[in-house]
Coordinates of C-alpha atoms and ligand atoms in Angstrom, one line a residue:
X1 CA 0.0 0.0 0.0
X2 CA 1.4 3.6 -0.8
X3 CA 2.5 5.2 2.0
X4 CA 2.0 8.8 0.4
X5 CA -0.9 9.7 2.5
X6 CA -2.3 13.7 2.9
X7 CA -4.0 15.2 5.5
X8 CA -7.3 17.1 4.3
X9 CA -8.3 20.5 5.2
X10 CA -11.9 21.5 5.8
X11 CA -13.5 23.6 3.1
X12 CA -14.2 27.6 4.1
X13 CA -15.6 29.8 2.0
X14 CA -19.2 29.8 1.8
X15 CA -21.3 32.6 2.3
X16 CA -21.8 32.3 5.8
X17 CA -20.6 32.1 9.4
X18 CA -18.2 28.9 8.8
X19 CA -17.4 26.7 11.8
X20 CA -15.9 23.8 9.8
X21 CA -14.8 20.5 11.4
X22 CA -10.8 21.0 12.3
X23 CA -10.0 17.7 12.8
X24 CA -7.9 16.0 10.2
X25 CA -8.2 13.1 8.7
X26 CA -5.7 10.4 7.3
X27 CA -6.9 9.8 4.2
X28 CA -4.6 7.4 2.0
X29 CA -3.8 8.1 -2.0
X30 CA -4.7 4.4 -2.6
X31 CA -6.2 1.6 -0.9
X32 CA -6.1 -2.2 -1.0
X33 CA -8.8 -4.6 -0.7
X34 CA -8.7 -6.6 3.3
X35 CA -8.4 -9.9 2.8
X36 CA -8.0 -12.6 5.0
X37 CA -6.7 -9.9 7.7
X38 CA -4.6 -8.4 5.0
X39 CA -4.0 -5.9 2.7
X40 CA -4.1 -7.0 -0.9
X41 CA -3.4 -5.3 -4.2
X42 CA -6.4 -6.0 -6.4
X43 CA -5.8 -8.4 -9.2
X44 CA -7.1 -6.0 -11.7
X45 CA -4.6 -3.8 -10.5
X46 CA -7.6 -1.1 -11.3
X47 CA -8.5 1.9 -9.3
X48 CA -11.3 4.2 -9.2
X49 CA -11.4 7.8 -7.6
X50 CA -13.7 8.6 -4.7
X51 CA -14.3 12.1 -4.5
X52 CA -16.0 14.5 -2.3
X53 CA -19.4 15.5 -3.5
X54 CA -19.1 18.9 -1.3
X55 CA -16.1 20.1 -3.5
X56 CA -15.4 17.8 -6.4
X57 CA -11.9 17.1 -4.9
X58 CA -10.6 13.8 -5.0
X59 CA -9.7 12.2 -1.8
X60 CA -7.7 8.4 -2.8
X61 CA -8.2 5.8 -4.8
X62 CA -9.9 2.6 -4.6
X63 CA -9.2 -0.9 -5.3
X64 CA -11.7 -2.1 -8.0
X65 CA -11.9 -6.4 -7.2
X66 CA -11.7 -8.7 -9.9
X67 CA -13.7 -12.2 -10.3
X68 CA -10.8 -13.3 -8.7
X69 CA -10.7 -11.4 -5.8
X70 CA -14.2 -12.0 -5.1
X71 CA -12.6 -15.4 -5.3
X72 CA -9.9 -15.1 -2.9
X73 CA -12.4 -13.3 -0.4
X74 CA -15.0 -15.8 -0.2
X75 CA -12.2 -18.6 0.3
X76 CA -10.6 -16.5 3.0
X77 CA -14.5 -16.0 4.6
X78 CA -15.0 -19.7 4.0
X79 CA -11.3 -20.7 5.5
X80 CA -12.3 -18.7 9.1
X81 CA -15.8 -20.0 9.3
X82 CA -14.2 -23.1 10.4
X83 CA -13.0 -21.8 13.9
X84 CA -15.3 -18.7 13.9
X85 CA -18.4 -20.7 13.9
X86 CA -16.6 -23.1 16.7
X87 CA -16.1 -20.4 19.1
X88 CA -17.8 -20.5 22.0
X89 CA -20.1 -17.3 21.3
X90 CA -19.0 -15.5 24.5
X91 CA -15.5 -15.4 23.0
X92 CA -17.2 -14.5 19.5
X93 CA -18.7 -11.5 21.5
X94 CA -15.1 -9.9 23.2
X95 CA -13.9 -9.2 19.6
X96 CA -17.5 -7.3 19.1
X97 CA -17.3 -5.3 22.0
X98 CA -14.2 -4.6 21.6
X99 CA -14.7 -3.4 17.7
X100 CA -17.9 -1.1 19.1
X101 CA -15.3 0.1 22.0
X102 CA -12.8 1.5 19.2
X103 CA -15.2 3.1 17.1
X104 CA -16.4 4.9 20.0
X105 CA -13.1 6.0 20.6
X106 CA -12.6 7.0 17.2
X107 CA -15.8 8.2 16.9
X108 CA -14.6 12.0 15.3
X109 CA -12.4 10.7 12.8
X110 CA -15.0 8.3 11.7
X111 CA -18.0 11.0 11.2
X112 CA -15.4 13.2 9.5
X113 CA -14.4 11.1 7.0
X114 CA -18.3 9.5 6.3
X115 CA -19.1 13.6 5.7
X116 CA -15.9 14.2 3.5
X117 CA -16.7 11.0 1.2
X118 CA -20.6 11.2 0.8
X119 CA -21.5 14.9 1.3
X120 CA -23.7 14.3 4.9
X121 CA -24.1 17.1 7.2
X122 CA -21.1 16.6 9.9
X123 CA -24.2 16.9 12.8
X124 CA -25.5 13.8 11.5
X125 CA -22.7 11.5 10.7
X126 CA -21.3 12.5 14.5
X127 CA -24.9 12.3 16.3
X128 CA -26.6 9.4 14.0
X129 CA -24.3 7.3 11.8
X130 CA -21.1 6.7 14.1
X131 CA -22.9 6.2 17.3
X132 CA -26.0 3.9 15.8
X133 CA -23.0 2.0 14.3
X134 CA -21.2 1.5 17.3
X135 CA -24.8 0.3 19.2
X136 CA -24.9 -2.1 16.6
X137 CA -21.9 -3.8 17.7
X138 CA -22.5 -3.4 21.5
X139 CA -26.0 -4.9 20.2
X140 CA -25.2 -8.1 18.7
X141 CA -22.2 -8.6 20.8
X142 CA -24.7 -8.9 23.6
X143 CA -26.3 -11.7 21.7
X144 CA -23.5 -14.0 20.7
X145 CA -23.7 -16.3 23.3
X146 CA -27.7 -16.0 24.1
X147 CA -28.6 -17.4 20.8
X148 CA -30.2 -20.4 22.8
X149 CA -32.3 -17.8 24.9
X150 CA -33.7 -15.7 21.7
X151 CA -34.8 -18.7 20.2
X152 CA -36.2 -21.2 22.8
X153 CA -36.6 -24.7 21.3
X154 CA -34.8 -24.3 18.6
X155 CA -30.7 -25.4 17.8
X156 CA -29.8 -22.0 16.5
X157 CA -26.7 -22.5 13.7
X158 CA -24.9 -20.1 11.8
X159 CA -25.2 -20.4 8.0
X160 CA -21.7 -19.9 6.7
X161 CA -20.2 -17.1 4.3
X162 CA -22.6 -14.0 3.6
X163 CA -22.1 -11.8 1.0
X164 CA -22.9 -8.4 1.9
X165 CA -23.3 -5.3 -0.7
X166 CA -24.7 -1.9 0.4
X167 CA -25.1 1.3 -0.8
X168 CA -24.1 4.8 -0.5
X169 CA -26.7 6.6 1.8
X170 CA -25.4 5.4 5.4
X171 CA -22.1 3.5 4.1
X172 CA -20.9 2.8 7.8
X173 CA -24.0 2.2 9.9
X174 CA -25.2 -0.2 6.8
X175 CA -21.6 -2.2 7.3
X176 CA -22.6 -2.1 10.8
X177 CA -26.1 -3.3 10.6
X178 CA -24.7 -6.0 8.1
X179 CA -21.5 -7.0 9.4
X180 CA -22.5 -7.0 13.5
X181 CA -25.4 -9.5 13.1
X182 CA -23.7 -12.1 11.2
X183 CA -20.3 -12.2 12.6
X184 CA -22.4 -12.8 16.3
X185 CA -24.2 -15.3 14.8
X186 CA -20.9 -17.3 13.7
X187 CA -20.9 -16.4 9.9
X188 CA -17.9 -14.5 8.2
X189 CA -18.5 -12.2 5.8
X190 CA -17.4 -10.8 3.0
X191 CA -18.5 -6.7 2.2
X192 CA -18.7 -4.6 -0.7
X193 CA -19.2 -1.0 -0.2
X194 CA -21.2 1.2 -2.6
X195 CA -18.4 3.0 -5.2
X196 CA -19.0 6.7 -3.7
X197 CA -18.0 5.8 -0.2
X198 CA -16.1 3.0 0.1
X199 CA -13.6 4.8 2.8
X200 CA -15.5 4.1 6.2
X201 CA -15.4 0.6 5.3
X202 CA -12.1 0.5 4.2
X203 CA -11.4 1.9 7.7
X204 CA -13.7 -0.7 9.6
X205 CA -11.8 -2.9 8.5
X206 CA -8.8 -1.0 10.5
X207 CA -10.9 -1.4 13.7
X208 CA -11.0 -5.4 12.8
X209 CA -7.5 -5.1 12.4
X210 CA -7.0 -3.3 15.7
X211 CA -9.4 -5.7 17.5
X212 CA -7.5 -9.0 16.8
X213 CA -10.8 -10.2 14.6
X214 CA -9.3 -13.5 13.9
X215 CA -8.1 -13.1 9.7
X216 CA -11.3 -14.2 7.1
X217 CA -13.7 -13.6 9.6
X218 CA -14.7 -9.9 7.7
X219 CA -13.3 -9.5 4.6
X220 CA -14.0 -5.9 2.9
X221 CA -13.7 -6.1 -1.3
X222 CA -14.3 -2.3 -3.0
X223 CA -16.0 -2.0 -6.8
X224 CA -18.3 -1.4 -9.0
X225 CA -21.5 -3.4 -9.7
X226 CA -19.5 -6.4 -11.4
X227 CA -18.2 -7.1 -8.0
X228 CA -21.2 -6.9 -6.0
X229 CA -22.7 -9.7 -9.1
X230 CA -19.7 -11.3 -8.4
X231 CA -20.0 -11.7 -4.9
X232 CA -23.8 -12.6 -5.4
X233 CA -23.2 -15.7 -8.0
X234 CA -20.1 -17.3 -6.2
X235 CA -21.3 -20.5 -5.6
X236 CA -19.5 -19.8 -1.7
X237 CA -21.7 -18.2 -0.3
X238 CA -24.4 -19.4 1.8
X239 CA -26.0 -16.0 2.5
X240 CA -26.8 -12.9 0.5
X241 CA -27.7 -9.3 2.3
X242 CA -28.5 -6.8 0.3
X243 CA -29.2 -3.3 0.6
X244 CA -29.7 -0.8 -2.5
X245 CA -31.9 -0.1 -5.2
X246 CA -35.9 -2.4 -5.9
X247 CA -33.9 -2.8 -9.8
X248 CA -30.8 -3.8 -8.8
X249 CA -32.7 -5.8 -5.8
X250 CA -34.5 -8.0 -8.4
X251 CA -31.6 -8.6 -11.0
X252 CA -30.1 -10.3 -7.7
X253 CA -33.2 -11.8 -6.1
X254 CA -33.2 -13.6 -10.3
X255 CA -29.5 -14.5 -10.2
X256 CA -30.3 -16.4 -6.4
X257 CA -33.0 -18.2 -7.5
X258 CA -32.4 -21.9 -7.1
X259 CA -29.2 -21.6 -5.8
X260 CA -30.3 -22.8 -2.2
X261 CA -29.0 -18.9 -1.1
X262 CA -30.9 -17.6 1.3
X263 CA -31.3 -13.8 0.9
X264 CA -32.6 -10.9 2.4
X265 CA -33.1 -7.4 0.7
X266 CA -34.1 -3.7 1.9
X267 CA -34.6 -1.8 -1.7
X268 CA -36.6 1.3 -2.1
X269 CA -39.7 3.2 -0.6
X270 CA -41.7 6.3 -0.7
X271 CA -43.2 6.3 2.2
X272 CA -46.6 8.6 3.1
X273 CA -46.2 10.5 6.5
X274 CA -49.4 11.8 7.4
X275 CA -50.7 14.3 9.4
X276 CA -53.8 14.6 10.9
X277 CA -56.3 18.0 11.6
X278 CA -55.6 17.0 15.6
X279 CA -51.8 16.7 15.3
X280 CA -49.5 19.0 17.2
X281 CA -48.6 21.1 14.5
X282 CA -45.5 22.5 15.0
X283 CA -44.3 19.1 16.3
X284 CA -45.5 17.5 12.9
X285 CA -43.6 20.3 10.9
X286 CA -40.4 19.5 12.5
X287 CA -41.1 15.6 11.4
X288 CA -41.9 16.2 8.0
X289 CA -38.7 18.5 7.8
X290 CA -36.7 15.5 9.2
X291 CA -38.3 13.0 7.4
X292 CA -37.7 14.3 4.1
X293 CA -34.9 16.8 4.2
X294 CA -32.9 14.7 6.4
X295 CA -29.2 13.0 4.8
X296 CA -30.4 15.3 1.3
X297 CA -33.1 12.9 1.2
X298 CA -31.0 9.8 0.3
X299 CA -33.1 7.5 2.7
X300 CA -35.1 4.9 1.6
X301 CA -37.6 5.0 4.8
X302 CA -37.7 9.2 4.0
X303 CA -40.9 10.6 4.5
X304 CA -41.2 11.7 0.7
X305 CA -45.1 11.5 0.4
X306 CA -46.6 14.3 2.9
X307 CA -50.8 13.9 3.3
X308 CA -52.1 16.4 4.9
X309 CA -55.7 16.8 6.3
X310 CA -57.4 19.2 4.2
X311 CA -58.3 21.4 7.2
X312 CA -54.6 21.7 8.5
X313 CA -53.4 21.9 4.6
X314 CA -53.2 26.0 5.1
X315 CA -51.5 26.0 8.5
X316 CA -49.1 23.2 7.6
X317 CA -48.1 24.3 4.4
X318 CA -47.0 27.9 5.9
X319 CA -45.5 26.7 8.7
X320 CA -43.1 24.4 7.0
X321 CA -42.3 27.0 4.5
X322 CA -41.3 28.9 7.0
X323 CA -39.4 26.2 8.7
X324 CA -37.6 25.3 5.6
X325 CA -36.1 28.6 5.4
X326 CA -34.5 28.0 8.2
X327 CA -32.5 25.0 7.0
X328 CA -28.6 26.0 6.3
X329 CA -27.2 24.3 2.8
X330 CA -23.8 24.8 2.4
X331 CA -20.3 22.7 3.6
X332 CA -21.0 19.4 5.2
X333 CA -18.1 19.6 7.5
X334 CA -19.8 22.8 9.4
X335 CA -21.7 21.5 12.4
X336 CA -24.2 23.9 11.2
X337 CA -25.3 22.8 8.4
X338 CA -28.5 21.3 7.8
X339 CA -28.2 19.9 4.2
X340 CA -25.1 18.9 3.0
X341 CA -24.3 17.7 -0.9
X342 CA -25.6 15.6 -2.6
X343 CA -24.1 12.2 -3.0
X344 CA -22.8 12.2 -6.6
X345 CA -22.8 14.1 -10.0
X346 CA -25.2 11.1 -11.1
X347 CA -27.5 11.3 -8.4
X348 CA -27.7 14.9 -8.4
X349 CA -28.6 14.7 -12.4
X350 CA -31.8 12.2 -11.1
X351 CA -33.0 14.7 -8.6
X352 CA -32.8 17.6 -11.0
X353 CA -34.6 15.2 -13.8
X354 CA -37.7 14.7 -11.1
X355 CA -38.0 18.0 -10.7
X356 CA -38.0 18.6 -14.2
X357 CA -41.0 16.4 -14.5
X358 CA -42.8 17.7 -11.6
X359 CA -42.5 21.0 -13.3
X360 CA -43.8 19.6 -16.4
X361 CA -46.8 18.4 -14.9
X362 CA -47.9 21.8 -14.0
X363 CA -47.0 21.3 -10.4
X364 CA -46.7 23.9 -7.8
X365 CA -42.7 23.9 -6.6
X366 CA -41.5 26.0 -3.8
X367 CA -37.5 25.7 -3.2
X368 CA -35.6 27.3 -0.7
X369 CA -34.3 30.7 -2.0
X370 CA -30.3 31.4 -1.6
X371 CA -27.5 29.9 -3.7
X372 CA -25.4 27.0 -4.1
X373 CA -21.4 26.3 -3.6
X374 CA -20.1 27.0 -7.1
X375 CA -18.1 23.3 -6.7
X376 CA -20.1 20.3 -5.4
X377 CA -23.8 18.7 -5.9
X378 CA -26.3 20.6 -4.5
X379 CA -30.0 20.7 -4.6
X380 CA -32.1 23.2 -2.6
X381 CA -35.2 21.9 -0.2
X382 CA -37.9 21.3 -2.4
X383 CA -41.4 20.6 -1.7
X384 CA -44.5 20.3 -4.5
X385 CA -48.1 21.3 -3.4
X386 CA -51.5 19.5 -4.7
X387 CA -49.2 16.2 -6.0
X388 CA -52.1 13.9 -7.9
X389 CA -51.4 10.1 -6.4
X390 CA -51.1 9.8 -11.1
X391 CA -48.0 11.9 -10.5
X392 CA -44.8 10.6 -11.4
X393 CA -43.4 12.9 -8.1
X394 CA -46.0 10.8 -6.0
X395 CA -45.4 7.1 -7.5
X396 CA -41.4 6.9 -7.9
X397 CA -38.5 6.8 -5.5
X398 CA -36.3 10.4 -6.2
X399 CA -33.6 10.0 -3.2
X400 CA -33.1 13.5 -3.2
X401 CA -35.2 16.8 -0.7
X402 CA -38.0 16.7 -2.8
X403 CA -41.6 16.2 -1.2
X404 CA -44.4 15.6 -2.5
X405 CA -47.8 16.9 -0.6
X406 CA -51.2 15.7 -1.2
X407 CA -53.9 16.1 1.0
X408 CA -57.2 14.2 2.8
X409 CA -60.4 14.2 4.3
X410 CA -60.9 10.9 6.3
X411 CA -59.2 8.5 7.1
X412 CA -60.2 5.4 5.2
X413 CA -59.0 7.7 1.9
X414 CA -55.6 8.3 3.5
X415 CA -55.1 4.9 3.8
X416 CA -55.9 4.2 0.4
X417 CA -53.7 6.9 -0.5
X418 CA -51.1 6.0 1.6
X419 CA -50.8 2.1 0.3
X420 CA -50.8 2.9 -3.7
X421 CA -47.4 2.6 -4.0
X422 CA -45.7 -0.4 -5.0
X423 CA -43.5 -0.1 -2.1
X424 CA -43.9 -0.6 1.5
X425 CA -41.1 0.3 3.7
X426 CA -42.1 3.1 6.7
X427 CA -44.5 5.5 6.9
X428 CA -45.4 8.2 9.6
X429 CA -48.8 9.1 11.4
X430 CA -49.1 12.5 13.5
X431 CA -52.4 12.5 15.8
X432 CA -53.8 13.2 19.0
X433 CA -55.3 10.2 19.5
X434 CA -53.8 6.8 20.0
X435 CA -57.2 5.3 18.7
X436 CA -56.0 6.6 15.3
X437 CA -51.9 5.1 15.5
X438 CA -53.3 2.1 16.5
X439 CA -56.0 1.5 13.7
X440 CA -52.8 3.2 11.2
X441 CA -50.4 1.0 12.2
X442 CA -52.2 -2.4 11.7
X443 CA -53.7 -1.0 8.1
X444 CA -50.3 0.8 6.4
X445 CA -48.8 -1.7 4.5
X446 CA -45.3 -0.8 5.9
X447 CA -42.0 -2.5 7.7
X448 CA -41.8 0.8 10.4
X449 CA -44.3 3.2 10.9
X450 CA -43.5 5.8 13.1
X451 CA -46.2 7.8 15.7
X452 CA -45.6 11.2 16.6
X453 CA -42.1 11.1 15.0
X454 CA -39.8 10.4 11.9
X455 CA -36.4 8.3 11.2
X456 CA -35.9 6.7 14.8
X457 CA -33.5 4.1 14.1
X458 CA -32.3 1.1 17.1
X459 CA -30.4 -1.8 17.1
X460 CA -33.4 -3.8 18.9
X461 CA -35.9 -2.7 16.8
X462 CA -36.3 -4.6 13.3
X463 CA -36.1 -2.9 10.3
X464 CA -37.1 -3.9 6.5
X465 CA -40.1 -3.8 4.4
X466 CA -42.9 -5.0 2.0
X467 CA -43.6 -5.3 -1.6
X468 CA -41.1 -3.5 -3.7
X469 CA -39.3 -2.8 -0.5
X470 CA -37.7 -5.7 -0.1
X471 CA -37.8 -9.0 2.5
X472 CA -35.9 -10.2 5.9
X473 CA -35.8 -7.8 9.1
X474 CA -32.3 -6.1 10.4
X475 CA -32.3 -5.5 13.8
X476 CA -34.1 -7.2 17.3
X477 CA -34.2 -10.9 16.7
X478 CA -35.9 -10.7 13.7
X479 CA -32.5 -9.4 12.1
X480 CA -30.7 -12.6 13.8
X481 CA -32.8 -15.1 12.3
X482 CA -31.6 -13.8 9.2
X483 CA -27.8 -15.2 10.0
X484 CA -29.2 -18.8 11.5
X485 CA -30.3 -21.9 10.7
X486 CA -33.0 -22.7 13.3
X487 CA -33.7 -25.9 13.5
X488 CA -36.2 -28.1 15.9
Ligands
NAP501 P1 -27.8 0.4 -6.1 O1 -27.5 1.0 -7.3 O2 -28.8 -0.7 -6.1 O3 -26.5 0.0 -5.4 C1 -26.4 -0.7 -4.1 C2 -25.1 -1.5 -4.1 O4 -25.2 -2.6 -5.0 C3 -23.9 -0.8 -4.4 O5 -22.8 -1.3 -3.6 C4 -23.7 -1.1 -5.9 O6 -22.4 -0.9 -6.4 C5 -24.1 -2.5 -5.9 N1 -24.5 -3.0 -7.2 C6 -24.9 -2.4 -8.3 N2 -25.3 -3.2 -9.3 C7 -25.1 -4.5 -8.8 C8 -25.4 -5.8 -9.3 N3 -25.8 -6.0 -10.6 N4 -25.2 -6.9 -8.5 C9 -24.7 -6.7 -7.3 N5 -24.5 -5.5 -6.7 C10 -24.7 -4.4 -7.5 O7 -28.4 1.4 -5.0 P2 -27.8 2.8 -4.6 O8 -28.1 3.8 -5.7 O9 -26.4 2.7 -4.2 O10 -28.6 3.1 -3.3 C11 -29.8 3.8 -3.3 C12 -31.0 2.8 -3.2 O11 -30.8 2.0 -2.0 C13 -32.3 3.5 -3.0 O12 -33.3 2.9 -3.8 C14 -32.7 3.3 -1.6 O13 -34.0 3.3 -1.3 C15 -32.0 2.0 -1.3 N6 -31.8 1.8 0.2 C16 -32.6 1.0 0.9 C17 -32.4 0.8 2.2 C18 -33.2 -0.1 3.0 O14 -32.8 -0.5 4.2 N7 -34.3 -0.6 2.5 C19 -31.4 1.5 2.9 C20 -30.6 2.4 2.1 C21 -30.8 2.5 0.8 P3 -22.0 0.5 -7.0 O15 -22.0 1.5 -5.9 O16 -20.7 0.4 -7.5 O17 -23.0 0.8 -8.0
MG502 MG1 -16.9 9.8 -2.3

């Protein structure tokens, strides 16, 4: 691995009060793929830039794996299941701690870097990603040797080598909510990272390294989609977990099929969150702000379908104006900001495309006023009034801070409403009455549906959807019976 390595200074320059992130960051100019507890040049010998979608600057360059290095991963993951899968779980469950211990201790670095490769507001990857990530660890490791107790009756037995491929939106709390699970359940694992931010997992596997995670157990391989197909039709692994787009999700689910792989996938959503005439208002407003505008919008639970009760349609449509005036754009490293860039030139060229369309349509738009950086992918909070549930705003998945509001009368048409989507991930009520959650949640065809607030995430608490969304929980036991073979 080169050892010319540069240390990156925050951005300044933006039009207001900056208070950037100082800390700096050792980010390599290339890096190798981990396998079997080692640093490997990729057989290719082909490297791809990341960059950072705040400035357009590149940051290194990664290791694009080969066929064959999908190869030599899988047979390291294969090699270490042997022992891993023998160790008494309580020993399974030191390394786990102890990998949730170090990224609490390098907690800063971590959030840093996550914001300088993908664009995310520094206040979220310090307060949300890094910390959910390390739960997730001191989650599962709790588990390891309990397997007996969360499944009573049943001979709980890890599956073997799980191929896990994720995308770009949370790049280290997905490795988290991939890798912690399976590895406490006795499988080893072999990662792929989505191409835009591959650095966080690059730099889990650091913290393996650091934790004495015997070698083969994780095994971290960096690409492009031919290596995630790769990794998905070697005939070595036993598992596939993947998170990413519904197309991508069913070109994979296809390629499975009668291979005797189990799989589990979280794809898209457009989720309705819906607020009722006898919400707190204010409240709700702050929910659909977090809901939608929250990471730039790249979440696939995000609250991107707002219904409204006609009466409250007024009130709530002011008020959130008003509130989204409020929301800084600008550098991600500031601990200010409130929406960062957008993930990629690509993704930024999708957004722009929707609203495009929406503007077509003849559809009301309101977008925050004030300018953009001159470098980076930006796009504005966006909202679009009086959406028809025909609309193409309404129906498909934009991953970007666009909303779409329609509005209601009662509460059997909301419903309605709410489940004409091909998807079925989340959704979020706002009421008064707990009459009202309780007939919501058991009628919204949804994994999560969140009462009285908006993208809660917790280890113990499963997570995955319906329909187009995808199948198989993460998270709570659900997410461990994803990793096991239960048995009578
Ligand atoms: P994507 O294009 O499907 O990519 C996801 C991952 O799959 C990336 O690592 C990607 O590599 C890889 N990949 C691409 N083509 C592949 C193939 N043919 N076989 C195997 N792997 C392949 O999705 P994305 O654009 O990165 O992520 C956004 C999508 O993810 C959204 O639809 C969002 O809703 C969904 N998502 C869902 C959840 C959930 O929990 N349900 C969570 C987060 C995001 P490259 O990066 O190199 O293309
Ligand atoms: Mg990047």
């Amino acid at each position: 691995m080169s050892k010319k390595s540069k240390n990156l200074e925050p951005n300044t320059g933006w039009d207001f009060d900056p208070a950037p992130e100082k800390v700096p960051v050792e980010i390599k100019a290339q890096y190798d793929l981990f396998i079997d507890g080692k640093w490997v040049k990729a057989t290719s010998k082909k490297f791809f830039n990341t960059i950072n979608p705040a400035t357009e600057e590149k940051l290194s360059e990664i290791s694009e794996a080969s066929e064959k290095d999908v190869d030599l991963a899988v047979k390291a993951a294969a090699k270490a299941f042997g022992s891993w899968s023998k160790l008494p779980g309580k020993e399974r469950a030191k390394y786990i701690y102890r990998i949730a211990r170090i990224l609490q201790e390098r907690a800063r670095e971590f959030a840093v870097l996550e914001t300088m490769d993908g664009g995310k507001p520094i206040r979220e990857s310090r307060d949300v990603d890094v910390p959910l990530a390390a739960a997730h660890f001191f989650y599962h490791a709790g588990w390891a040797d309990k397997l007996e107790y969360a499944f009573p009756g049943l001979k709980p037995k890890p599956i073997g080598v799980a191929g896990q491929i994720i995308p770009w939106n949370f790049p280290l709390l997905m490795a988290a909510w991939k890798i912690a699970p399976a590895i406490a359940c006795g499988n080893t694992v072999v990662l792929k990272p989505a191409e835009t931010t591959s650095l966080t997992a690059l730099r889990l596997a650091e913290v393996f390294e650091e934790a004495g995670l015997p070698p083969g157990v994780v095994n971290i391989i960096t690409g492009a989609g031919s290596t995630g197909a790769a990794l998905v039709n070697h005939p070595g692994i036993q598992k596939i977990a993947f998170t990413g787009s519904t197309e991508v999700g069913k070109v994979i689910r296809r390629s499975v099929a009668g291979s005797g792989k189990k799989l589990t996938l979280e794809l898209g959503g457009k989720a309705a969150n819906i607020v009722f005439e006898d919400a707190a208002i204010d409240q709700a407003v702050e929910g659909i702000v977090n809901g939608i505008y929250f990471n730039q919008g790249h979440v696939c639970c995000a609250g991107s379908r707002l219904f409204v009760q006609e009466s409250v349609r007024e009130e709530v449509l002011q008020k959130l104006k008003f509130r989204m005036r409020s929301l800084i754009l600008g550098d991600p490293l500031d601990k200010n900001t409130d929406v960062g860039a957008i993930n990629s030139a690509e993704q930024l060229k999708t957004i722009q495309h929707y609203l495009s369309l929406g503007k077509k349509e003849g559809l009301e738009m309101y977008q925050n006023a004030g300018g953009t950086p001159k470098k980076g992918f930006w796009c504005q909070p966006t909202l679009f009034e009086d959406v028809a549930q025909s609309s193409v705003i309404a129906q498909e998945e934009i991953f970007g801070p666009v909303l779409a509001i329609q509005t209601f009368r009662t509460i059997d048409e909301v419903i309605q409403k709410a489940n004409n989507t091909p998807y079925g991930l989340s959704a979020g009520v706002w009421t008064d009455k707990g009459s009202k959650i309780f007939n919501l949640t058991s009628e919204l065809k949804a994994g999560v549906v969140w009462a009285n607030t908006y993208n809660k995430f917790d280890p113990t608490s499963p997570f995955g959807g319906y329909k187009e969304s995808g199948f198989g929980r993460e998270g709570g036991i659900h997410g461990l019976a994803a990793y096991l073979n239960l048995e009578g």
